[in-house]
Coordinates of C-alpha atoms (C1' of nucleotides) in Angstrom, one line a residue:
Chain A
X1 CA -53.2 -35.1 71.2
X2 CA -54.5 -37.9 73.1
X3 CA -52.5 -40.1 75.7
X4 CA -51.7 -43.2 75.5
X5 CA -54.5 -45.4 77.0
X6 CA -52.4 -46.7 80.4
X7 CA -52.0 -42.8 80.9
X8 CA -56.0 -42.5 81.5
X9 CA -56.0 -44.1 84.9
X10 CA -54.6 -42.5 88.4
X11 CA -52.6 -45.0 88.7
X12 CA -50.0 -44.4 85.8
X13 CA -50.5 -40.2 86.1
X14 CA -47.3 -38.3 85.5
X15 CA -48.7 -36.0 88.1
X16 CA -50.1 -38.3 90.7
X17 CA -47.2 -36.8 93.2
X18 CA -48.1 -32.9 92.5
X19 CA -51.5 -32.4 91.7
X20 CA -54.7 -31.3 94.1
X21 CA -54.7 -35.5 94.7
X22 CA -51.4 -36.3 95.3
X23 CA -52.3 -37.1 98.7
X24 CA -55.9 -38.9 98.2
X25 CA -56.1 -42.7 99.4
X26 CA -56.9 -45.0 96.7
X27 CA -60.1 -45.3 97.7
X28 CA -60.3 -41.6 97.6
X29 CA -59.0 -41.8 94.0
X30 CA -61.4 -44.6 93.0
X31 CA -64.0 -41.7 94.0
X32 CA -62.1 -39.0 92.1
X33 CA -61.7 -41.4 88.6
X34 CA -65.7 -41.7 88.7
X35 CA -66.1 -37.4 88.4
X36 CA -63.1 -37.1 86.5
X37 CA -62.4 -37.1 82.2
X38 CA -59.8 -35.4 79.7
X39 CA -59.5 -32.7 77.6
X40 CA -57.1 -31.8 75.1
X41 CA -56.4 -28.6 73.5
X42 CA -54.1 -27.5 70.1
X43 CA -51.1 -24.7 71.0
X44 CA -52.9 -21.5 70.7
X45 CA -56.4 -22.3 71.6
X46 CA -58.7 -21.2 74.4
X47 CA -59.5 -23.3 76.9
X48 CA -61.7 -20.5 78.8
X49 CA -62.4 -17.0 78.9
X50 CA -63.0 -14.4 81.8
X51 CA -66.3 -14.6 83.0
X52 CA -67.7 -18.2 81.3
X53 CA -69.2 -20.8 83.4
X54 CA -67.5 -23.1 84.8
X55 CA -68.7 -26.7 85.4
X56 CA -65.1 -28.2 86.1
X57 CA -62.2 -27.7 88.0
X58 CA -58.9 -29.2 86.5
X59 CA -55.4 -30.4 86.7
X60 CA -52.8 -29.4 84.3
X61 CA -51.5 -33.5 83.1
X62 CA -49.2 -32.4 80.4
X63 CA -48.8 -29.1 78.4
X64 CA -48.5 -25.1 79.0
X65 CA -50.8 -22.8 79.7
X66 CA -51.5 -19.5 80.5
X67 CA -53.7 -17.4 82.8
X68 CA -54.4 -13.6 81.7
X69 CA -56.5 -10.5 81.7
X70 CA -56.6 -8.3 78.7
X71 CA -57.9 -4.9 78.8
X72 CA -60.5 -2.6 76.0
X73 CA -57.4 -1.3 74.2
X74 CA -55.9 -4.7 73.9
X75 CA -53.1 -4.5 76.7
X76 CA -52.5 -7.6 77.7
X77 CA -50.9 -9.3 81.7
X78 CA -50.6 -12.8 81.7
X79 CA -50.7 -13.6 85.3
X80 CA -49.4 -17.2 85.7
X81 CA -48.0 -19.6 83.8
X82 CA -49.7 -23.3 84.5
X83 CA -47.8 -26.2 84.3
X84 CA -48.2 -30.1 84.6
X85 CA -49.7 -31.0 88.3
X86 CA -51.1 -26.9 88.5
X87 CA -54.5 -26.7 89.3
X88 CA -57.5 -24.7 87.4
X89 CA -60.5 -22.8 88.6
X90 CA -61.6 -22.8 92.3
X91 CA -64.5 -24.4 94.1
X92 CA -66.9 -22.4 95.0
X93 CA -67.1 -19.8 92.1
X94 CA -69.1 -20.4 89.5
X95 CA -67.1 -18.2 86.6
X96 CA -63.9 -17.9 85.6
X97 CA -61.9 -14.7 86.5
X98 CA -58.9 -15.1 83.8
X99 CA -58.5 -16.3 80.4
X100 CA -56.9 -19.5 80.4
X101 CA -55.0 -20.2 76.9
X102 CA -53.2 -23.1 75.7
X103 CA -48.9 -22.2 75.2
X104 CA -48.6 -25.9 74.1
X105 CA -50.4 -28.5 73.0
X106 CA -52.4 -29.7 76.4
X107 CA -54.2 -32.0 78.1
X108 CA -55.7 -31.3 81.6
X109 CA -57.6 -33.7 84.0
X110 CA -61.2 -32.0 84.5
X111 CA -63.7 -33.0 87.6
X112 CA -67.4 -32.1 87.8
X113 CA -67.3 -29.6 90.0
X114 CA -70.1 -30.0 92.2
X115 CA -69.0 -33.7 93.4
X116 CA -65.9 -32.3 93.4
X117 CA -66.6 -29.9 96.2
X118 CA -68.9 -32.2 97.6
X119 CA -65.2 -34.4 97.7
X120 CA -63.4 -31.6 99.6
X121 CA -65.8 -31.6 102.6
X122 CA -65.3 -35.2 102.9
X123 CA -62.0 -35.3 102.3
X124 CA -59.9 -33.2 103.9
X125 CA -56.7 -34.4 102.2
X126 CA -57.9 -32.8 99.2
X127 CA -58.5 -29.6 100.5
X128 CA -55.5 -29.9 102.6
X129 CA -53.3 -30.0 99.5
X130 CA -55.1 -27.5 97.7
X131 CA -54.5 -25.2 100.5
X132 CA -51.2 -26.0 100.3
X133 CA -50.9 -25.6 96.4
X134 CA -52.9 -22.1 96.8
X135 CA -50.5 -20.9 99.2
X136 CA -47.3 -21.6 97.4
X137 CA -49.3 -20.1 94.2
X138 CA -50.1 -16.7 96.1
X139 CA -46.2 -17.0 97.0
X140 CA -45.1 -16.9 93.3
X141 CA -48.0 -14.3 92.5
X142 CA -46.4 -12.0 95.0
X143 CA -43.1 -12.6 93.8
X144 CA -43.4 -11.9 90.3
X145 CA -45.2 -8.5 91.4
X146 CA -41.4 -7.4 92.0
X147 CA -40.2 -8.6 88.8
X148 CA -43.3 -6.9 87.1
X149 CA -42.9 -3.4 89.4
X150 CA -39.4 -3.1 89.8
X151 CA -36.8 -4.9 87.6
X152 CA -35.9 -3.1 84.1
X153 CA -36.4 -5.3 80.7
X154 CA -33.0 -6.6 81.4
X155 CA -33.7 -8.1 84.7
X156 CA -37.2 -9.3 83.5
X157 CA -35.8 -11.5 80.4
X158 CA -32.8 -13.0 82.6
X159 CA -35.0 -13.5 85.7
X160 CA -38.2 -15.2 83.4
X161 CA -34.7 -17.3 81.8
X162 CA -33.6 -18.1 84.9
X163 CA -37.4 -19.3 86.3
X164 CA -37.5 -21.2 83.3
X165 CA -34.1 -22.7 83.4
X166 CA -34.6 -24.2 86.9
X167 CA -38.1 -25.4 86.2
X168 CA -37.0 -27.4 83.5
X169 CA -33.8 -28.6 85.1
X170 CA -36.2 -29.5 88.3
X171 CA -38.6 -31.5 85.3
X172 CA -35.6 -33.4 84.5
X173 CA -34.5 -34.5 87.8
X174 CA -31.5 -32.2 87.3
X175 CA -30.2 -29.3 88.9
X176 CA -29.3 -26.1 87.1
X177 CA -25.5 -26.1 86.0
X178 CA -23.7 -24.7 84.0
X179 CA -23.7 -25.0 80.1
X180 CA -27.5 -26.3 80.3
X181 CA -29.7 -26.0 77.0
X182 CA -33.9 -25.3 77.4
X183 CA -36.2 -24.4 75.4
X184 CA -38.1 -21.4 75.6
X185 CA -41.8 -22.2 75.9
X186 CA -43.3 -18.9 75.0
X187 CA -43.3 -17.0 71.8
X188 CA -41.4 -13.6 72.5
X189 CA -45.3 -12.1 72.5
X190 CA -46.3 -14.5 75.4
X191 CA -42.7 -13.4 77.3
X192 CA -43.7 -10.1 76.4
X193 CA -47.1 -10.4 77.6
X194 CA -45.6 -12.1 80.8
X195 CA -43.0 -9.7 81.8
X196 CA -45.0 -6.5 81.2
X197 CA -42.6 -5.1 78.0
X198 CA -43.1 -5.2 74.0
X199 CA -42.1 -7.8 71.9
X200 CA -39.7 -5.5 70.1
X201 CA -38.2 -4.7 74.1
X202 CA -37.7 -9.1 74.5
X203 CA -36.3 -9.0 71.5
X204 CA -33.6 -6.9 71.5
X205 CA -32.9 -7.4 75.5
X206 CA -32.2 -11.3 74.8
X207 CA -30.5 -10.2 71.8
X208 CA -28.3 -8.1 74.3
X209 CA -28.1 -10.9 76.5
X210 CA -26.6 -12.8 73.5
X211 CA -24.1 -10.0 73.0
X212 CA -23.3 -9.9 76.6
X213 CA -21.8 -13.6 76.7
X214 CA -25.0 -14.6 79.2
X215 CA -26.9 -16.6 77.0
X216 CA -26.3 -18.5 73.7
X217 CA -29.1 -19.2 71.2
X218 CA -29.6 -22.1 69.2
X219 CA -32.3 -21.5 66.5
X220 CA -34.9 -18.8 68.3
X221 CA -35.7 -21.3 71.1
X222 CA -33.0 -23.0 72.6
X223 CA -31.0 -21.6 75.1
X224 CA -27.6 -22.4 76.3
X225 CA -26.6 -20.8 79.7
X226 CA -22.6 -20.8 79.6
X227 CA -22.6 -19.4 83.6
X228 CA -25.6 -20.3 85.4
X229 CA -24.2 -17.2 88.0
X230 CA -23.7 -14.5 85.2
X231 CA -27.3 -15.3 84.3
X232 CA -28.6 -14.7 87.9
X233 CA -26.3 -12.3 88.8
X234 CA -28.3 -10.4 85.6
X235 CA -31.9 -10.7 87.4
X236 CA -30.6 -8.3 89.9
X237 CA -32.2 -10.7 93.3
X238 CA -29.8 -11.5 96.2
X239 CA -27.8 -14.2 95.2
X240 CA -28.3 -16.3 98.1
X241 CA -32.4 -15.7 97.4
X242 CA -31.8 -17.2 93.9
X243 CA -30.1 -20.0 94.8
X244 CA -31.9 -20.8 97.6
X245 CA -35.1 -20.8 95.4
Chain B
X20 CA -52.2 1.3 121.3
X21 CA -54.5 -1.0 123.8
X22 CA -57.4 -2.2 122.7
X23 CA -60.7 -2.1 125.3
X24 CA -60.5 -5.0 127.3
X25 CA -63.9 -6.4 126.0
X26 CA -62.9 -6.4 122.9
X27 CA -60.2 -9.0 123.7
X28 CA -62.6 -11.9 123.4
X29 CA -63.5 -13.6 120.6
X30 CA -67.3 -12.8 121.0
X31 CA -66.8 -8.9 120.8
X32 CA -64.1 -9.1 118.3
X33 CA -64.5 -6.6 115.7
X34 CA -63.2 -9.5 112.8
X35 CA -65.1 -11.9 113.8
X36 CA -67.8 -12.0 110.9
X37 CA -64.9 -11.9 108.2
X38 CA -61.7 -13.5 109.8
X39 CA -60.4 -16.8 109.5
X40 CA -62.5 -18.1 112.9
X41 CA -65.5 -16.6 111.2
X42 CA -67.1 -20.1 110.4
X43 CA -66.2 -21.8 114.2
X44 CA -68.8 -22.9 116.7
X45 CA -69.0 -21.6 120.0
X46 CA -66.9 -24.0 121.6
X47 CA -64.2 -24.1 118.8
X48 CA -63.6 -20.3 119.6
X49 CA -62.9 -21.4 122.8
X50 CA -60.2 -23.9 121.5
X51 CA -59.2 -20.7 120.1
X52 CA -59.0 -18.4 122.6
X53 CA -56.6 -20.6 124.8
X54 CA -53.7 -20.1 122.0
X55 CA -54.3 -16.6 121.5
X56 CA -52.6 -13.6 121.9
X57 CA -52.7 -9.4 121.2
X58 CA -50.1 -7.5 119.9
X59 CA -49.8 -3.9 118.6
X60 CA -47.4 -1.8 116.8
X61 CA -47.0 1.7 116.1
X62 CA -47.0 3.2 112.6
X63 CA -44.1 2.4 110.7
X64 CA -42.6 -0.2 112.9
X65 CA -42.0 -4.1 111.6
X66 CA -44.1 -6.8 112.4
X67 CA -42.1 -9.4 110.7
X68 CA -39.0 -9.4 108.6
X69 CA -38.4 -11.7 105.3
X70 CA -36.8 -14.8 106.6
X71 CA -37.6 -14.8 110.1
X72 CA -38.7 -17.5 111.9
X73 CA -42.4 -17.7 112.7
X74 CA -43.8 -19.1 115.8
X75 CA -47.7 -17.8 115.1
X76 CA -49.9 -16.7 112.4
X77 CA -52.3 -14.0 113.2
X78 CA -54.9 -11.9 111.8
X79 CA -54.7 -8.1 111.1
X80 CA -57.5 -7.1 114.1
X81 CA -57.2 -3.2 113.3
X82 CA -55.0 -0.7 111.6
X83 CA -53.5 -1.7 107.8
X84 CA -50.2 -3.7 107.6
X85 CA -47.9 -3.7 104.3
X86 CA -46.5 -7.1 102.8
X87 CA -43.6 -5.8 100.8
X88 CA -40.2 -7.1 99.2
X89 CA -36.6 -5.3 99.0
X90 CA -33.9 -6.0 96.6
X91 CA -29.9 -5.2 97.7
X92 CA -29.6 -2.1 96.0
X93 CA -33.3 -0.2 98.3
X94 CA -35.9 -1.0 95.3
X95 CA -39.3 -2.0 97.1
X96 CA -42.2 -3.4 96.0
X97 CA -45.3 -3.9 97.8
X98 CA -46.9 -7.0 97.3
X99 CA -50.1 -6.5 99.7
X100 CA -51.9 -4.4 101.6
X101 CA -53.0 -5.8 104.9
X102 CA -56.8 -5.1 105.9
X103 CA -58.6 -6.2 109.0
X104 CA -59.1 -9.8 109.2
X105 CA -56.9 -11.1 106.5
X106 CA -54.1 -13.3 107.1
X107 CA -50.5 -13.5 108.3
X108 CA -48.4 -15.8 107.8
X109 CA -48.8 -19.7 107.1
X110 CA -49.3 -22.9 108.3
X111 CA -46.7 -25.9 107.7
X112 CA -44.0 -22.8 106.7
X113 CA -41.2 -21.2 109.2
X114 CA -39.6 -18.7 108.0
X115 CA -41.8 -15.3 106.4
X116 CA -41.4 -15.1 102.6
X117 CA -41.7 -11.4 102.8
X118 CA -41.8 -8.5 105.3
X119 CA -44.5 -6.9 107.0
X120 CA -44.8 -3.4 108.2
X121 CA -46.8 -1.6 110.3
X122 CA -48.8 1.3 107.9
X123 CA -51.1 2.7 110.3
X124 CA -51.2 1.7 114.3
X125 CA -52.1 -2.4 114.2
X126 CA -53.1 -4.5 116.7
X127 CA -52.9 -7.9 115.5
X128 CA -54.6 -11.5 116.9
X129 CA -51.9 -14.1 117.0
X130 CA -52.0 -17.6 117.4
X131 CA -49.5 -20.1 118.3
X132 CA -48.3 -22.0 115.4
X133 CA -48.1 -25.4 116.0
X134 CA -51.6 -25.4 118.0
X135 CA -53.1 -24.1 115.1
X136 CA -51.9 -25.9 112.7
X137 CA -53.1 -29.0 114.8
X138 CA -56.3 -27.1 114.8
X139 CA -56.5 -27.0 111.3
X140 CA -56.2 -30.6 110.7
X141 CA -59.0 -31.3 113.7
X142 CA -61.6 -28.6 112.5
X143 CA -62.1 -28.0 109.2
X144 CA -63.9 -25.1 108.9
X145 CA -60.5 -23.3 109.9
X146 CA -59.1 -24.9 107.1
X147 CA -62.0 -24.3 104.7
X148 CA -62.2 -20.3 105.2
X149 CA -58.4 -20.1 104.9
X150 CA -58.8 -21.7 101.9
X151 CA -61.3 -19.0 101.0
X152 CA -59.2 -16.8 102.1
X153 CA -56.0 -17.7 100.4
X154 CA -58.3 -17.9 97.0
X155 CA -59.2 -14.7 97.2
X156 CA -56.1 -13.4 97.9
X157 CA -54.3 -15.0 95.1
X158 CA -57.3 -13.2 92.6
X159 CA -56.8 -10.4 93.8
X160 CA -52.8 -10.5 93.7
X161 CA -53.4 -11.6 90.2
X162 CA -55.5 -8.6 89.3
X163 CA -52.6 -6.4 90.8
X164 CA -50.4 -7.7 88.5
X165 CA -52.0 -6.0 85.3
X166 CA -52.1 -2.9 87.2
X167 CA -48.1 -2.8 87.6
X168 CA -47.3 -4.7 84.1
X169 CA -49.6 -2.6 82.0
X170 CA -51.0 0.1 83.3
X171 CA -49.9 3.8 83.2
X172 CA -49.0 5.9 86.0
X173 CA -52.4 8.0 86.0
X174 CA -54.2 4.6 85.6
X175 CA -52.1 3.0 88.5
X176 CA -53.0 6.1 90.6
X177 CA -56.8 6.3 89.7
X178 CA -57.1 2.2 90.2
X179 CA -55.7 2.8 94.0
X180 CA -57.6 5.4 94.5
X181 CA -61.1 3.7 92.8
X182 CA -59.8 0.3 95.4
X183 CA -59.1 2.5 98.6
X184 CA -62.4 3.9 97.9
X185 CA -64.2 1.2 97.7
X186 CA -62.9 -0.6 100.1
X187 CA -63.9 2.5 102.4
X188 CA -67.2 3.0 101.6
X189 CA -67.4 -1.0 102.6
X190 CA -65.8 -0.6 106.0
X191 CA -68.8 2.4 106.6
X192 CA -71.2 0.5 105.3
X193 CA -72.0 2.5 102.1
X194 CA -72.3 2.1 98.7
X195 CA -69.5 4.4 96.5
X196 CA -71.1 7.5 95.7
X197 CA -70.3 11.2 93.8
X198 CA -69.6 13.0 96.2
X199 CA -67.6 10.4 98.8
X200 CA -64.8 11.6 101.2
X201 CA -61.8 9.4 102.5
X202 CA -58.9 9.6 103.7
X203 CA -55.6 7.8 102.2
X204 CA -53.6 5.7 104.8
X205 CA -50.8 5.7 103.0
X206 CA -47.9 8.4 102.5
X207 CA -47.0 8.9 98.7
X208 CA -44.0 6.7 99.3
X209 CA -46.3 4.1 100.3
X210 CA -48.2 4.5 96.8
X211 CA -45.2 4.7 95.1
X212 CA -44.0 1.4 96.3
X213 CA -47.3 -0.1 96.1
X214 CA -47.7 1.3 92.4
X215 CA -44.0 0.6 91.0
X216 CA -44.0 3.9 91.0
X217 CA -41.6 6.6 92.4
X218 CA -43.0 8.9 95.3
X219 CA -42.6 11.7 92.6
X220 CA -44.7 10.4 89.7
X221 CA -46.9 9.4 92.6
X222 CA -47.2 13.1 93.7
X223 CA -47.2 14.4 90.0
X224 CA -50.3 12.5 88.7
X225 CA -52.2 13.3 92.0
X226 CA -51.6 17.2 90.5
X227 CA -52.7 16.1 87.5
X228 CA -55.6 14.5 88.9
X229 CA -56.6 17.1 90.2
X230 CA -56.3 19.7 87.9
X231 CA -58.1 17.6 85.9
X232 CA -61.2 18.1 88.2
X233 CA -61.3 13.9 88.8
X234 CA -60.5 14.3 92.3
X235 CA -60.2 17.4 95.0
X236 CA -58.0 17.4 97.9
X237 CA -58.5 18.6 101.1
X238 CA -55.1 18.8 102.8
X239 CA -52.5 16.1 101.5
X240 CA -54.1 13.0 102.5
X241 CA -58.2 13.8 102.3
X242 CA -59.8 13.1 99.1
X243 CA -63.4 13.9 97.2
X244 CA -64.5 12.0 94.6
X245 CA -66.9 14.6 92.8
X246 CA -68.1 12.0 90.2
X247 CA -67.4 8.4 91.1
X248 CA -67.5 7.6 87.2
X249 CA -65.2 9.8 86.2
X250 CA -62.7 8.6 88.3
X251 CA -63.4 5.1 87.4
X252 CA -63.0 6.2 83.6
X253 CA -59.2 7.1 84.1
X254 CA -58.1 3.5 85.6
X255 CA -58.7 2.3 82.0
X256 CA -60.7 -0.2 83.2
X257 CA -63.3 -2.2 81.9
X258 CA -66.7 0.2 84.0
X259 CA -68.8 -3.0 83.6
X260 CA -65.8 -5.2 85.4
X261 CA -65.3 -2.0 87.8
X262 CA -68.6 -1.8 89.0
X263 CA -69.5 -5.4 89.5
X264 CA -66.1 -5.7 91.5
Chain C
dC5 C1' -38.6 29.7 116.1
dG6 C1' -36.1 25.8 114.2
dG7 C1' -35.9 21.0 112.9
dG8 C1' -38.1 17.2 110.9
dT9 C1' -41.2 14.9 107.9
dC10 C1' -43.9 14.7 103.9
dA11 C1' -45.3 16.6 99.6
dT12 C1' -44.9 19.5 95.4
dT13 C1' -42.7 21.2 91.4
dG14 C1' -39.1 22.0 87.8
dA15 C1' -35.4 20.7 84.5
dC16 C1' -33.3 17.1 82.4
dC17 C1' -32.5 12.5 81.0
dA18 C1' -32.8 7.4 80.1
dT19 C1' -35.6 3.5 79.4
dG20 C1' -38.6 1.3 77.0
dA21 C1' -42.7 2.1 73.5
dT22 C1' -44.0 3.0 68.9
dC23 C1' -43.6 2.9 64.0
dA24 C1' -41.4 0.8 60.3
dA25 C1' -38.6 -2.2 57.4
dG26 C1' -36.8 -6.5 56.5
dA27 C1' -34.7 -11.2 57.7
dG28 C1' -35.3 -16.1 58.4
dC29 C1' -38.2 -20.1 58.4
dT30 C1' -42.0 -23.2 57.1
dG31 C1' -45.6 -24.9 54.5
dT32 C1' -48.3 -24.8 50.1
dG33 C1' -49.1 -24.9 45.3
dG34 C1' -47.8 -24.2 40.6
Chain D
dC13 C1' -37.9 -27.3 42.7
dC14 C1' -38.9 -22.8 43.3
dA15 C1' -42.1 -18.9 44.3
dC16 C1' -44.8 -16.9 47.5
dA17 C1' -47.6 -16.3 51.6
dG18 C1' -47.7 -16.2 56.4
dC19 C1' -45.5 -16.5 60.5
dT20 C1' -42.1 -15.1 64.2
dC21 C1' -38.3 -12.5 65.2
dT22 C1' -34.7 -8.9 64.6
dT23 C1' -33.1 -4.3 64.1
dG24 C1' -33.3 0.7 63.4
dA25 C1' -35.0 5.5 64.1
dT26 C1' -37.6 8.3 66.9
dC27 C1' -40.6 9.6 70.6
dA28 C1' -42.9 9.8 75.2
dT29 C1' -43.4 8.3 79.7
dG30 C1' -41.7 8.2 83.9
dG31 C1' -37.1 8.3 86.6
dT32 C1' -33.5 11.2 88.7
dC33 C1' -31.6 15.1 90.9
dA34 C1' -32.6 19.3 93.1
dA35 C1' -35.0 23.2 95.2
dT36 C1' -38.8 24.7 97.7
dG37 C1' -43.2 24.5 100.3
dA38 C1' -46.5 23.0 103.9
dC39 C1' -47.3 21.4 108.2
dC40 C1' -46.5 19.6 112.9
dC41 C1' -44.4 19.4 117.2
dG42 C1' -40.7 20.4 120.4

DNA sequence: CGGGTCATTGACCATGATCAAGAGCTGTGG
DNA sequence: CCACAGCTCTTGATCATGGTCAATGACCCG
């Protein structure tokens, strides 16, 4: 759960290229270390819920986890997926309007959040690339509002596959190719909750996909993509759109 | 389609208390003004296709505008509604991520790109309400997404019409209220696609609706809200979390 | 009056939800 | 070492919601 000491400093961050200070000076980071400290959370656990307080804003360092609303009855949207270098909460709220949950086992980078505002209107770079980072977010929000509106089950499970496939080929410094092998992150209640279906629906759909030649499984989370093509050409997007992606 | 021409300055500009200019000083409106420009559109026309190249951003001035995505086979989904004074378009990307439409007549407030992006680097406050802006708008594409996952089709109908009410009763200057009257600016095709619904569903719960005393109609497109809580009931929302928003 | 657009309604069907049983895996304790 | 509990996942049977196809209605404007 905890990272290795050399880890602690800006210096040696894995995500000192993506996150909100990718762009900061070191003099601006020597400002950010002094508001910043760590947190670490088990797979499963809460790291907050709708409407709490909250006295930090964050970077994701290592881990998964998810943002989601749940309703009376117990229906549940997750509404984004956070991964190392994403960034949590917003200055200039005081409470939180999702649940944020931990997939994985997780460690985020957490700053005060009054000096940290206080940082943005001094430096500009920061808010810059939060701008930035908000806008690409919004991008991906809008985007998965297709998925979640107007693809069937089938073309949910291979397009969450494929999103997942090409994150995780991108974390490895790969590009998606044929015969690849991930993991899947989620349980099939999180891809559930993620694509808008039942587990029973994920289930029997990457089942399907099994069937179908598309996928290979390995265990109940690895994945093997034989044709990175058949498995887009299942997500039912303009091919050119996919690969450009 | 032309607006009055005093309302073609920046000082009797019906946006100017919500837009993104709203925070700039006298004489960065005048910065403003020299890269500006109207245009207006008919109903149903394009403003902007997907993939197009961009030479200015601009702000929705009057009229409603549609942010929306197609797939090959004529499946839509929209993934916005565009208001007056929020946002089109963005700075340091060229080509549109999705397409934009025309709902209602629009007249739109346009501004060169590459001056305004070298405006946004020179006065922050730009930057800073965009940021608002963009923040907002990623919450509130967020909140749409339980809505299309999880919702059902009289819930998805009830929470556009509870939004669309709202959001009227703001522009007049009222609180929501039994009793309310407004008028939908979208056709049930519109809804459907909005809704991930079809235009018949759309059309079906309406009916349902209102034989089920929730709403009345007046004509196709003129709705009363007899009891505001009764509508607010059927979106299977949370009424605390409904009222507060 | 006729043509066009937008909306409503009906009949039928397919997709995915619900309910239920059981398989596979892991960790724990006798 | 095995038995069992507690998971997640799979699969089957049935049902309901919303989609599809089709006919008709309401209204507007030439």
């Amino acid at each position: 759960m905890d990272m290795p000491l050399d880890a602690k400093t800006c210096w040696n961050c894995p995500i000192k290229h993506q996150a909100v200070c990718s762009r900061c000076e070191p003099d601006e980071l020597t400002q950010l270390e002094d508001i910043k400290y760590y947190r670490s959370y088990e797979a499963g656990q809460p790291v907050i819920w709708a409407g709490d307080h909250m006295e930090f804003v964050a970077s994701v360092v290592t881990g998964i986890a998810s943002l989601s609303q749940t309703m009376e009855d117990g229906r549940t949207q997750m509404v984004g997926l956070l991964l190392p270098a994403d960034f949590i909460g917003r200055p200039g709220r005081d409470s939180a309007p999702f649940d944020v949950v931990a997939v994985s086992d997780l460690t985020i980078c957490c700053f005060r959040k009054r000096p940290f505002e206080g940082l943005m209107t001094t430096t500009p770079r920061i808010a810059a690339r939060l701008l930035e980072m908000t806008l690409d977010e919004l991008d991906s929000a809008r985007e998965w509002m297709l998925v979640l509106g107007r693809k069937t089950a089938r073309e949910k499970i291979a397009s969450l596959l494929a999103i997942i496939a090409r994150r995780d080929a991108a974390l490895k410094q790969l590009s998606a190719r044929d015969g690849m092998v991930f993991e899947l992150p989620l349980t099939r209640e999180s891809m559930a909750d993620y694509l808008g279906l039942t587990l029973e629906t994920v289930s029997r759909q990457i089942s399907a996909l099994r069937k179908g030649g598309i996928i290979e499984l390995d265990g109940k989370r690895r994945v093997v993509v034989p044709s990175l093509d058949a498995l887009l050409a299942e997500t039912g997007d303009d091919f050119d759109e996919s690969v450009r992606a």
